[in-house]
Amino acid sequence: MTDLAATGVPRDLSAADDSDALTDFIVAAPDGTFGIHLLVEGVHCGGCVRKIESALADDATVVDARVNLSTRRMTAHWSGAAAHARTIVNTVESLGFRAVPFDPDVAVSEHEKQGRELLRTMAVAGFAAGNVMLLSVSVWSGHAQDMDEATRSLMHWISALIALPAVAYAGRPFFRSALRAVAARRINMDVPITLAVVLAAGMSLMQTIDGARHAYFDSSISLLFFLLIGRYLDHRARGIVRRSAERLLALGREPAVVIGEDGRQQTVAASRIRPGMALLVATGSRFPADGVVEDGESEVDTSLITGETLPQVVMTGDTVLAGSLNIGSTLVVRAGAAGDNTVLAEIVRLVESAEQKRSRYVALADRLATAYAPAVHGLAAGTFLGWIILGGLAWQPSLLIAVAVLIVTCPCALGLAVPAVQVVASGRLMQAGILLKNATALERLAEVDTIVFDKTGTLTEGRPELLDRATIADEDLNRAASLAAASGHPLARALVRAAGEAVTPEQGVEEVAGRGLEHGETRLGSRVWCGIAGDGDDDAMELWLRSAGHEPVRFRFRDRAREDAADTIAALLGKGYAVELLSGDRAATVSAMATELGIETWQARQSPADKFSRIEALAADGRMVLFVGDGLNDAPALAAAHASMSPGSAADISQNAADVVFQGGHLGPVTMALGVASSARKLVRQNFALSLGYNMIAVPLAIAGLVTPLVAALAMSASSLTVVGNALRLGWKKP
């Protein structure tokens, strides 16, 4: 994928209004298609996402179009002419949204701008609501004490002078959205809100002009105030995930110092880095690209990417990742991957991929909310006409009752029921380095009752270490390591690490694939390669060193369990999960690992087909299986399981097949993801019950004329705040 930043994204959004301005952001793919990333303004819910994607799906030339709800980033690819980008933008804007070329910096700026506007409008609405409410209390008291008409009228006019400008200013976020929707001949949640606010304020003004006894400026401005509180909290909650993704994007945008072939140094933008360039990374700087250390030794903080809390020591030959922080000495790094090809960019894509798919609960809430707006308008109109025709009321009080119905039935709580929980859950998991690739993953993780682990690279570190170092003579270790330095085999690398800096690589070493290394009469490799009798059937991996005039030396290795593997297994068993171990390794090795970790059910020598069959057999028995694996051979089992997780070090195909990818060297994310998923499911059900229960009670009362617009505003806002507050509990409680 081409780095769009390299094309020079403008900071001024208005620059994209011109048709020619889009040309610079269109990316041609090798398969002949074109792509563009757009920032879509006005996307508030899953219903907005569905409308845009459905409209573009009707365009025969559009290959795919996905909108990310958190970042509001739309990625579209199409065939045919590059100029079709303008048609795509026009399609989006015809639905009432505004589309401009995507820039992460602009996205951050726009998010902060919206937050500031919501705060300002909330402050204005709160100030006005407080003052108007004081005047209303005076009027209500005056009704009981025979307040004269002139005083009451004066109070109403003062209320109007405070409330009407405040409504006009504080209501802008809702009015703009409603006008765009109506202009596009569609209805969203802001339409009934706007109708309720405008009708309440307009009718109150008419009552004041006529010198009537009642006015409802307090209802109008109070409704706005409570709605703005709910919207600001929703804005903050969505910002948790949005900021995480945007922060990751920003990490890879550090300028780089490139060392030319003549040794001269030049500072360039990260987007101009190309594989093979030599980069100078000073102390305190972040790595602008993935690469390999070519010169120097330092410590690197990878906590934001891998979740590792301790700095990692890197030296010549070690791999470093874009976004990591160099906290030691200056390094020279040979760039391997840059831009959208880095691990950092892949993480961001995983994050966005998770949000581009909707869960069953979100889809249900969206469908209900979509049908809700027309139903609400019909109900309000029916109530208005019903009270006039059947109830014999004048149009003014009938309209007041209809306004109360509009306010009470604003579907804010229903619309927030699922997104609020998912945003908080995703944000909490992301902070722990756990990335959801599939939005339904939370729902499926909550149903899991059986967990099956792969061994190598999952339960273990996937990095063999030399055993019994103290019993091996330094001379033997150095001789073996001098040969091993010529090989990239994991056991050979373990020997070199064990020998440390004393290793002097031997020249002229020949490596025989599948057997070992040979230098003159000295061999380092398998038992058979070195001519050692016996089968060595124990739980340790081994290498033998045999040379003329010396006794053969055996080096034993073991892939150690992850630091918290035993605690994680114990915690899962303690919570009632069934735990199994499937491995392609030898029986002795698998048995030793299972015993060490307390896993009673295990199987060794498992091929990919065997693992797949075991997962299917468990499913046939009615078990909901979570498979945790990392290798290429685990991909079929990951795809077959009810839910799946892979560590960030897993093969690409395994990460693609898994529902969840976790960073770092621990297994704790498995228990955390299961705990958060279980809590999220409970909260979603509670939110549905709260929002539906509220409507079942409040709507009949409003239709019956027992709820004033002010009480309706308080009740509706309280229901939204209750749902959001209930979701935020997930961020506080321990899973």
XYZ file of C-alpha atoms in Angstrom:
735
model
C 0.000 0.000 0.000
C 1.348 3.375 -0.909
C 2.035 5.928 1.791
C -0.463 8.667 1.182
C 1.480 11.022 3.384
C 4.174 11.026 0.734
C 1.850 12.893 -1.557
C 1.801 15.910 0.709
C -1.586 16.008 2.397
C -2.753 19.590 2.911
C -3.606 20.821 6.384
C -6.339 23.090 5.052
C -9.467 21.026 4.530
C -10.942 23.533 2.155
C -8.163 22.720 -0.290
C -9.921 19.454 -1.032
C -13.097 21.103 -2.228
C -11.652 21.660 -5.634
C -11.915 18.709 -7.982
C -8.270 18.907 -9.013
C -7.191 18.787 -5.367
C -8.229 15.126 -5.170
C -5.757 14.139 -7.866
C -2.801 14.375 -5.514
C -4.350 11.855 -3.121
C -5.322 9.154 -5.578
C -3.037 6.120 -5.434
C -2.685 3.772 -8.400
C -2.366 0.087 -7.447
C -0.391 -2.483 -9.467
C -3.638 -4.306 -10.386
C -4.924 -1.236 -12.235
C -7.310 -0.041 -9.540
C -7.148 3.274 -7.710
C -7.469 4.089 -4.032
C -8.008 7.088 -1.793
C -8.269 7.758 1.946
C -10.896 10.310 2.967
C -11.867 11.934 6.249
C -15.672 11.813 6.487
C -17.222 14.431 8.735
C -20.614 13.841 10.341
C -20.273 10.112 11.006
C -21.764 9.510 14.453
C -22.961 5.900 14.542
C -23.009 2.542 12.783
C -26.072 3.646 10.832
C -24.039 6.431 9.198
C -21.325 3.919 8.289
C -23.857 1.544 6.795
C -25.494 4.277 4.690
C -22.166 5.312 3.163
C -20.935 1.795 2.509
C -24.299 0.730 1.062
C -24.423 3.717 -1.281
C -20.910 3.052 -2.572
C -21.658 -0.654 -2.922
C -24.252 0.304 -5.549
C -21.468 1.867 -7.630
C -20.336 -0.865 -10.028
C -16.822 0.578 -10.344
C -16.161 0.633 -6.574
C -14.229 -2.476 -5.568
C -14.514 -1.856 -1.838
C -15.242 1.017 0.541
C -14.865 0.879 4.315
C -15.524 3.594 6.886
C -13.822 3.522 10.272
C -16.201 4.833 12.925
C -13.492 5.969 15.364
C -11.089 7.731 13.022
C -13.845 8.553 10.449
C -11.366 7.386 7.846
C -12.882 5.981 4.662
C -10.751 3.848 2.371
C -12.130 3.278 -1.127
C -10.759 1.415 -4.135
C -12.238 1.511 -7.608
C -11.549 0.474 -11.170
C -11.770 2.552 -14.331
C -10.662 6.178 -14.402
C -8.822 7.922 -11.582
C -11.220 10.854 -11.906
C -13.976 8.650 -10.497
C -12.742 9.799 -7.070
C -14.853 12.934 -7.499
C -17.953 10.755 -8.065
C -17.184 8.850 -4.857
C -16.832 12.090 -2.908
C -20.073 13.412 -4.430
C -21.883 10.203 -3.444
C -20.743 10.563 0.169
C -21.648 14.251 0.264
C -25.063 13.577 -1.275
C -25.840 11.584 1.867
C -25.246 14.626 4.041
C -21.599 14.016 4.993
C -18.509 15.993 4.113
C -15.520 14.132 2.660
C -11.966 15.476 2.371
C -8.562 13.789 1.943
C -7.493 12.048 5.149
C -4.625 13.423 7.200
C -3.957 11.997 10.725
C -2.941 15.446 11.924
C -6.169 16.934 10.589
C -8.141 14.084 12.183
C -6.582 14.856 15.575
C -7.211 18.560 15.087
C -10.830 18.012 14.072
C -11.459 15.716 17.031
C -10.052 18.275 19.450
C -12.009 21.034 17.714
C -15.251 19.104 18.140
C -14.432 18.481 21.794
C -13.852 22.171 22.394
C -17.079 23.100 20.615
C -19.066 20.597 22.690
C -17.534 21.988 25.872
C -18.350 25.570 24.881
C -21.905 24.770 23.877
C -22.383 22.682 27.016
C -21.135 25.574 29.169
C -23.441 28.079 27.421
C -26.417 25.725 27.676
C -25.675 24.994 31.344
C -25.343 28.677 32.217
C -28.566 29.546 30.375
C -30.459 26.556 31.783
C -29.519 27.508 35.349
C -30.687 31.110 34.956
C -33.852 30.245 33.038
C -34.678 27.621 35.648
C -34.414 30.251 38.415
C -36.842 32.487 36.519
C -39.173 29.538 35.947
C -39.179 28.703 39.645
C -40.163 32.312 40.319
C -43.015 32.064 37.810
C -44.175 28.731 39.246
C -44.150 30.250 42.735
C -46.017 33.258 41.408
C -48.796 31.028 40.113
C -49.526 30.050 43.720
C -49.283 33.620 44.972
C -51.332 35.450 42.341
C -48.375 36.946 40.442
C -49.670 39.736 38.254
C -49.603 39.315 34.493
C -47.082 42.085 33.841
C -44.495 40.514 36.185
C -45.050 37.039 34.724
C -44.730 38.406 31.207
C -41.530 40.198 32.154
C -40.109 36.937 33.554
C -41.049 35.138 30.328
C -39.403 37.800 28.169
C -36.213 37.704 30.232
C -36.235 33.906 29.899
C -36.680 34.278 26.143
C -33.754 36.716 25.906
C -31.525 34.212 27.718
C -32.812 30.945 26.240
C -33.269 31.752 22.550
C -29.687 32.914 21.812
C -28.395 30.032 23.938
C -30.512 27.525 21.999
C -29.326 28.987 18.704
C -25.671 28.676 19.796
C -25.687 25.453 21.840
C -27.926 23.594 19.440
C -25.581 23.942 16.468
C -24.066 20.427 16.706
C -27.561 18.927 16.446
C -28.988 21.450 13.987
C -26.131 21.038 11.488
C -26.396 17.277 11.547
C -30.196 17.348 11.183
C -30.091 19.843 8.308
C -27.512 17.744 6.437
C -29.650 14.667 6.931
C -32.859 16.354 5.796
C -31.078 17.904 2.811
C -29.962 14.409 1.864
C -33.561 13.154 2.316
C -32.753 10.937 5.250
C -33.434 10.956 8.979
C -30.973 10.528 11.805
C -31.222 10.794 15.582
C -30.590 14.542 15.514
C -33.773 15.251 13.521
C -36.263 14.500 16.358
C -33.932 16.255 18.808
C -33.884 19.368 16.636
C -37.636 19.244 16.166
C -38.220 18.945 19.910
C -35.881 21.809 20.798
C -37.117 24.154 18.064
C -40.792 23.399 18.699
C -40.446 23.892 22.463
C -38.590 27.189 22.013
C -40.834 28.423 19.202
C -44.029 27.610 21.023
C -42.745 29.241 24.204
C -41.997 32.413 22.224
C -45.529 32.426 20.857
C -46.927 31.940 24.353
C -44.824 34.846 25.596
C -45.956 37.120 22.752
C -49.567 36.228 23.516
C -48.997 36.851 27.240
C -50.014 33.277 28.049
C -49.669 31.751 31.490
C -47.133 29.047 30.547
C -43.863 29.058 28.591
C -41.306 26.256 28.298
C -37.959 27.896 27.645
C -36.589 25.895 30.577
C -37.504 22.631 28.819
C -35.855 23.640 25.566
C -32.531 24.777 27.001
C -32.400 22.038 29.664
C -32.939 19.381 26.986
C -29.989 20.773 25.048
C -27.818 20.907 28.161
C -28.408 17.276 29.081
C -28.064 16.134 25.466
C -24.733 17.932 25.203
C -23.510 16.223 28.376
C -24.327 12.852 26.841
C -22.733 13.731 23.514
C -19.579 15.033 25.155
C -19.208 11.864 27.218
C -19.703 9.801 24.059
C -17.094 11.972 22.320
C -14.636 11.335 25.151
C -15.299 7.588 25.172
C -14.782 7.271 21.416
C -11.653 9.346 21.759
C -10.065 6.592 23.851
C -9.829 4.305 20.848
C -9.344 7.128 18.364
C -6.413 8.627 20.241
C -4.758 5.229 20.541
C -4.886 4.645 16.806
C -3.868 8.221 16.008
C -1.012 8.038 18.521
C 0.264 4.906 16.813
C 0.067 6.621 13.442
C 1.975 9.619 14.787
C 4.774 7.415 16.163
C 5.823 6.442 12.670
C 5.926 10.005 11.395
C 9.183 11.036 13.091
C 11.664 12.736 10.738
C 14.707 10.631 9.932
C 18.420 11.327 9.569
C 19.665 9.507 6.465
C 23.370 8.753 5.990
C 24.334 9.056 2.340
C 26.932 6.914 0.558
C 29.404 9.765 0.939
C 28.779 9.834 4.699
C 26.827 13.084 4.654
C 23.744 13.267 6.845
C 20.389 14.656 5.731
C 17.116 15.031 7.638
C 14.120 13.817 5.633
C 10.434 13.135 6.283
C 9.558 9.603 7.338
C 7.514 9.215 4.165
C 10.714 9.543 2.082
C 12.503 6.619 3.709
C 13.122 3.702 1.384
C 14.344 0.153 2.187
C 18.120 -0.053 2.194
C 18.726 3.474 3.452
C 21.190 3.899 6.349
C 19.503 5.778 9.200
C 21.115 7.514 12.164
C 18.880 7.181 15.254
C 20.068 9.421 18.076
C 19.414 8.934 21.778
C 15.852 9.920 22.646
C 14.592 9.538 19.063
C 12.036 7.091 17.766
C 12.903 4.689 14.973
C 11.258 6.003 11.779
C 11.243 2.603 10.037
C 11.634 -1.111 10.673
C 15.222 -2.198 10.184
C 18.327 -3.992 11.387
C 20.993 -2.470 13.622
C 24.111 -2.057 11.526
C 26.348 -0.353 14.054
C 26.150 0.325 17.782
C 24.553 -1.096 20.899
C 21.729 0.476 22.842
C 18.522 -0.036 24.824
C 15.154 0.355 23.124
C 11.774 1.074 24.726
C 9.174 -0.921 22.784
C 6.407 -0.647 25.402
C 3.924 1.218 23.211
C 4.189 -1.380 20.459
C 4.845 -4.697 22.172
C 3.659 -4.012 25.726
C 7.091 -4.971 27.114
C 7.721 -2.984 30.272
C 11.508 -3.393 30.314
C 13.808 -1.826 27.686
C 15.288 -4.322 25.238
C 19.031 -4.462 24.576
C 19.813 -4.353 20.853
C 23.115 -4.739 19.072
C 24.434 -5.311 15.576
C 22.151 -7.651 13.672
C 19.084 -7.150 15.891
C 15.765 -6.009 14.456
C 14.179 -2.730 15.564
C 10.627 -1.515 14.875
C 9.323 1.842 13.766
C 7.880 3.821 16.665
C 10.210 2.281 19.282
C 12.210 4.750 21.379
C 16.005 4.647 21.457
C 16.926 5.376 25.092
C 20.587 4.291 24.962
C 23.317 5.378 22.584
C 23.175 6.402 18.934
C 22.574 3.594 16.435
C 23.016 3.158 12.710
C 20.091 1.191 11.285
C 19.613 -0.219 7.806
C 15.962 0.396 6.886
C 14.027 -2.732 5.969
C 10.426 -1.559 5.801
C 8.982 1.927 5.867
C 5.643 3.677 5.614
C 2.662 1.344 5.369
C 4.883 -1.752 5.381
C 6.086 -1.416 8.976
C 4.831 -3.448 11.923
C 3.452 -0.210 13.331
C 1.341 0.399 10.221
C 0.119 -3.195 10.366
C -1.032 -2.673 13.958
C -2.987 0.390 12.906
C -4.586 -1.580 10.082
C -5.574 -4.321 12.543
C -7.198 -1.705 14.756
C -9.138 -0.219 11.882
C -10.053 -3.657 10.571
C -11.706 -4.453 13.906
C -13.877 -1.370 13.730
C -14.843 -1.784 10.095
C -16.910 -4.815 10.996
C -20.048 -4.597 13.069
C -21.068 -6.977 15.803
C -24.434 -8.664 16.075
C -25.422 -6.360 18.937
C -24.343 -3.238 17.037
C -26.222 -4.350 13.935
C -29.342 -4.943 16.051
C -29.055 -1.543 17.724
C -28.508 0.136 14.340
C -31.583 -1.513 12.846
C -33.697 -0.518 15.838
C -32.385 3.050 15.787
C -32.982 3.332 12.022
C -36.603 2.275 12.359
C -36.995 4.359 15.477
C -36.849 7.851 13.950
C -39.781 7.400 11.504
C -41.737 5.637 14.240
C -41.110 8.495 16.671
C -42.250 11.128 14.179
C -45.378 9.139 13.425
C -46.081 8.671 17.124
C -45.664 12.387 17.868
C -47.881 13.385 14.944
C -50.490 10.831 15.986
C -50.412 12.130 19.563
C -50.841 15.716 18.362
C -53.814 14.887 16.140
C -55.279 12.461 18.670
C -55.442 15.054 21.446
C -57.041 17.609 19.085
C -59.544 15.289 17.444
C -60.305 12.815 20.213
C -59.197 14.707 23.323
C -60.760 18.027 22.368
C -57.653 20.006 23.341
C -56.523 23.186 21.646
C -53.554 22.903 19.309
C -51.140 24.564 21.784
C -51.396 22.012 24.613
C -51.636 19.208 22.050
C -48.403 20.408 20.523
C -46.787 20.507 23.971
C -47.721 16.878 24.545
C -46.364 15.962 21.102
C -43.113 17.781 21.914
C -42.843 15.792 25.146
C -43.290 12.577 23.137
C -40.556 13.656 20.712
C -38.176 14.372 23.577
C -38.947 11.217 25.523
C -38.491 8.972 22.506
C -35.164 10.369 21.320
C -33.304 7.069 20.771
C -30.041 8.228 22.321
C -29.899 5.528 24.987
C -30.653 2.792 22.472
C -28.099 4.127 20.031
C -25.450 4.284 22.758
C -26.278 0.925 24.360
C -23.735 -1.141 22.417
C -21.190 1.370 20.994
C -20.505 2.824 24.431
C -19.596 -0.603 25.819
C -17.563 -1.622 22.780
C -15.611 1.612 22.681
C -14.701 1.354 26.350
C -13.841 -2.365 26.030
C -11.719 -1.858 22.892
C -9.907 1.072 24.478
C -9.135 -0.860 27.629
C -7.824 -3.867 25.682
C -5.785 -1.667 23.370
C -4.101 0.004 26.307
C -2.945 -3.469 27.329
C -1.633 -4.239 23.813
C -4.621 -6.425 22.847
C -5.997 -5.644 19.395
C -9.438 -6.802 18.272
C -9.391 -7.743 14.589
C -13.050 -8.649 14.512
C -15.850 -6.727 16.206
C -17.696 -9.965 16.977
C -14.626 -11.258 18.831
C -15.817 -9.821 22.152
C -19.171 -11.581 21.839
C -17.551 -14.916 20.929
C -14.867 -14.668 23.602
C -17.637 -14.253 26.176
C -19.076 -17.640 25.090
C -15.812 -19.605 25.363
C -15.640 -22.562 27.738
C -12.562 -24.423 26.405
C -9.099 -23.038 25.676
C -6.597 -24.910 23.513
C -2.977 -23.735 23.406
C -0.212 -24.360 20.930
C 3.166 -24.876 22.638
C 6.147 -23.457 20.797
C 6.012 -19.685 20.558
C 2.705 -19.550 22.411
C 3.151 -21.143 25.821
C 6.909 -20.908 25.371
C 9.113 -18.000 24.361
C 10.037 -19.679 21.076
C 13.712 -18.979 21.790
C 15.795 -21.995 22.915
C 18.360 -21.428 25.666
C 21.365 -23.517 26.657
C 20.858 -25.725 29.717
C 23.550 -26.732 32.217
C 25.897 -23.946 31.198
C 27.860 -24.368 34.416
C 28.791 -27.952 33.577
C 30.214 -27.105 30.148
C 33.851 -26.112 29.845
C 34.482 -22.659 28.390
C 36.871 -24.130 25.835
C 34.198 -26.525 24.518
C 31.546 -23.808 24.420
C 33.835 -21.388 22.578
C 34.845 -24.027 20.026
C 31.190 -24.858 19.363
C 30.163 -21.211 19.239
C 32.927 -20.344 16.759
C 31.310 -22.795 14.329
C 27.724 -21.866 15.306
C 28.402 -18.222 14.426
C 28.244 -19.252 10.766
C 24.642 -20.492 11.082
C 21.240 -18.919 11.611
C 19.754 -22.057 13.180
C 17.958 -21.274 16.485
C 20.127 -23.718 18.456
C 23.287 -22.320 16.892
C 22.195 -18.782 17.796
C 21.534 -19.984 21.360
C 25.124 -21.272 21.540
C 26.494 -17.941 20.352
C 24.404 -16.073 22.901
C 25.620 -18.376 25.655
C 29.260 -17.830 24.673
C 28.872 -14.045 24.661
C 31.487 -11.661 23.296
C 34.277 -14.252 23.474
C 33.186 -15.860 20.217
C 35.592 -15.639 17.292
C 33.779 -16.826 14.149
C 35.626 -19.636 12.387
C 36.271 -19.124 8.689
C 35.420 -21.752 6.096
C 32.603 -23.443 8.044
C 30.307 -25.549 5.868
C 26.644 -25.995 6.806
C 24.879 -29.185 5.767
C 21.141 -28.629 5.775
C 19.302 -30.762 8.304
C 22.518 -32.160 9.808
C 24.862 -29.523 11.142
C 28.150 -27.661 10.642
C 31.537 -28.947 9.585
C 35.001 -27.405 9.722
C 37.865 -29.757 8.906
C 37.524 -32.729 11.269
C 35.203 -30.874 13.619
C 31.435 -31.307 13.445
C 28.638 -29.573 15.295
C 25.089 -30.838 14.807
C 22.721 -33.726 15.340
C 23.550 -36.933 17.133
C 23.596 -38.857 13.855
C 25.694 -36.232 12.079
C 28.311 -36.489 14.820
C 28.192 -40.302 14.942
C 26.860 -40.599 18.500
C 25.067 -43.840 19.409
C 21.572 -43.889 20.974
C 18.330 -41.980 20.271
C 18.565 -39.376 23.013
C 14.843 -39.585 23.658
C 14.356 -37.044 26.433
C 12.576 -33.712 26.689
C 15.519 -31.488 25.736
C 16.741 -30.357 22.318
C 20.431 -31.080 21.709
C 23.535 -30.396 19.631
C 26.737 -32.450 19.671
C 30.297 -31.255 19.162
C 32.787 -33.821 17.918
C 36.378 -33.138 16.953
C 39.575 -35.162 16.681
C 41.372 -35.682 19.984
C 38.393 -34.571 22.121
C 35.513 -36.340 23.794
C 32.117 -35.574 22.213
C 30.296 -32.782 24.034
C 26.552 -32.590 24.337
C 24.752 -29.234 24.501
C 21.154 -29.402 25.774
C 18.585 -26.687 25.078
C 15.128 -25.947 26.177
C 12.471 -23.509 25.045
C 11.363 -21.995 28.331
C 7.739 -21.356 29.198
C 6.655 -17.741 29.160
C 7.160 -16.063 32.485
C 3.484 -15.981 33.422
C 2.367 -19.146 31.614
C 1.857 -21.228 34.771
C -0.064 -18.437 36.520
C -2.233 -17.891 33.437
C -3.130 -21.576 33.155
C -3.899 -21.735 36.880
C -6.132 -18.657 36.600
C -8.038 -20.124 33.638
C -8.552 -23.458 35.389
C -9.655 -21.604 38.499
C -12.358 -19.821 36.497
C -13.732 -23.107 35.227
C -12.291 -23.196 31.715
C -11.150 -26.520 30.260
C -7.531 -26.215 29.053
C -5.737 -28.400 26.496
C -2.320 -28.394 24.845
C -1.793 -29.419 21.199
C 1.762 -29.482 19.822
C 3.660 -30.852 16.901
C 6.664 -31.429 19.160
C 7.889 -34.738 20.623
C 5.883 -36.442 23.327
C 8.607 -36.123 25.966
C 8.932 -32.382 25.405
C 5.180 -31.756 25.359
C 4.639 -33.912 28.434
C 7.290 -32.015 30.391
C 5.763 -28.676 29.446
C 2.222 -29.821 30.290
C 3.387 -31.091 33.678
C 5.245 -27.877 34.408
C 2.184 -25.750 33.617
C -0.435 -28.025 35.192
C -2.239 -28.986 31.960
C -3.735 -32.463 32.221
C -4.990 -32.855 28.642
C -2.307 -32.709 25.961
C -1.421 -34.284 22.632
C 1.979 -34.367 20.898
C 3.042 -34.910 17.286
C 0.005 -32.998 16.073
C -0.015 -32.004 12.427
C -2.051 -28.976 11.254
C -4.773 -31.397 10.161
C -4.720 -33.091 13.581
C -5.164 -29.755 15.364
C -7.960 -28.808 13.005
C -9.701 -32.143 13.611
C -9.406 -31.799 17.380
C -10.983 -28.316 17.286
C -13.839 -29.624 15.148
C -14.340 -32.596 17.473
C -14.590 -30.289 20.471
C -17.089 -28.114 18.585
C -19.139 -31.193 17.703
C -19.327 -31.925 21.435
C -20.837 -28.485 21.962
C -17.700 -26.842 23.301
C -16.944 -23.200 22.526
C -13.221 -23.301 21.826
C -10.676 -20.501 22.021
C -7.488 -21.529 20.193
C -4.286 -19.660 20.992
C -1.473 -20.259 18.503
C 1.250 -18.518 16.556
C 2.754 -20.754 13.893
C 2.025 -21.291 10.240
C 0.756 -24.763 11.188
C -1.778 -23.209 13.575
C -3.654 -21.201 10.936
C -6.291 -23.920 10.162
C -7.051 -24.411 13.876
C -7.242 -20.645 14.414
C -9.772 -20.349 11.597
C -11.820 -23.343 12.801
C -12.081 -22.277 16.460
C -15.064 -20.371 17.842
C -12.605 -17.612 18.799
C -8.861 -17.306 18.319
C -5.885 -15.336 19.582
C -2.296 -14.973 18.378
C 0.721 -13.257 19.898
C 2.143 -10.328 17.963
C 5.189 -12.443 17.128
C 3.041 -14.931 15.184
C 3.346 -15.621 11.476
C 1.377 -13.252 9.246
C -1.073 -15.930 8.200
C -1.791 -16.782 11.842
C -2.386 -13.143 12.706
C -4.719 -12.864 9.741
C -6.677 -15.927 10.855
C -6.910 -14.862 14.513
C -9.701 -12.704 15.936
C -7.416 -11.085 18.496
C -3.691 -10.249 18.423
C -1.862 -9.458 21.631
C 1.533 -7.817 22.052
C 4.311 -8.522 24.519
C 5.919 -11.648 25.914
C 3.238 -12.655 28.420
C 0.045 -14.729 28.322
C -1.853 -12.485 30.719
C -3.732 -10.878 27.770
C -5.617 -14.164 27.302
C -7.243 -13.965 30.740
C -7.727 -10.226 30.414
C -9.476 -10.496 27.023
C -11.796 -13.210 28.346
C -12.572 -11.148 31.441
C -13.285 -7.947 29.523
C -15.441 -9.840 26.990
C -17.514 -11.392 29.768
C -17.996 -8.031 31.475
C -18.855 -6.345 28.162
C -21.578 -8.888 27.428
C -23.208 -8.260 30.802
C -23.066 -4.498 30.305
C -24.553 -4.669 26.781
C -27.493 -6.691 28.065
C -27.939 -4.289 30.969
C -27.887 -1.312 28.591
C -30.495 -2.873 26.303
C -32.710 -3.559 29.306
C -32.228 -0.014 30.628
C -33.010 1.721 27.318
C -36.014 -0.477 26.470
C -37.360 -0.294 30.024
C -37.103 3.500 29.966
C -39.095 3.721 26.739
C -41.749 1.251 27.900
C -42.430 3.435 30.957
C -41.853 6.966 29.654
C -43.564 6.802 26.247
C -47.074 5.849 27.491
C -46.843 8.528 30.187
C -45.851 11.141 27.602
C -48.658 10.158 25.207
C -51.108 10.378 28.088
C -50.017 13.975 28.676
C -48.549 13.225 32.098
C -45.021 14.363 31.222
C -44.077 17.979 30.578
C -41.310 18.784 28.085
C -38.975 19.627 30.972
C -39.546 16.310 32.719
C -39.187 14.553 29.370
C -35.837 16.272 28.812
C -34.610 15.222 32.233
C -35.797 11.636 31.753
C -34.335 11.236 28.264
C -30.975 12.711 29.232
C -30.877 10.638 32.400
C -31.400 7.461 30.353
C -28.491 8.356 28.031
C -26.202 9.217 30.921
C -27.189 6.002 32.687
C -26.239 3.929 29.643
C -22.911 5.731 29.169
C -22.130 5.577 32.887
C -22.914 1.880 32.946
C -20.501 1.323 30.040
C -17.748 3.351 31.698
C -17.829 0.959 34.651
C -15.978 -1.481 32.394
C -12.989 0.817 32.452
C -12.925 0.865 36.231
C -13.693 -2.692 37.257
C -11.189 -5.526 37.355
C -12.033 -8.227 34.769
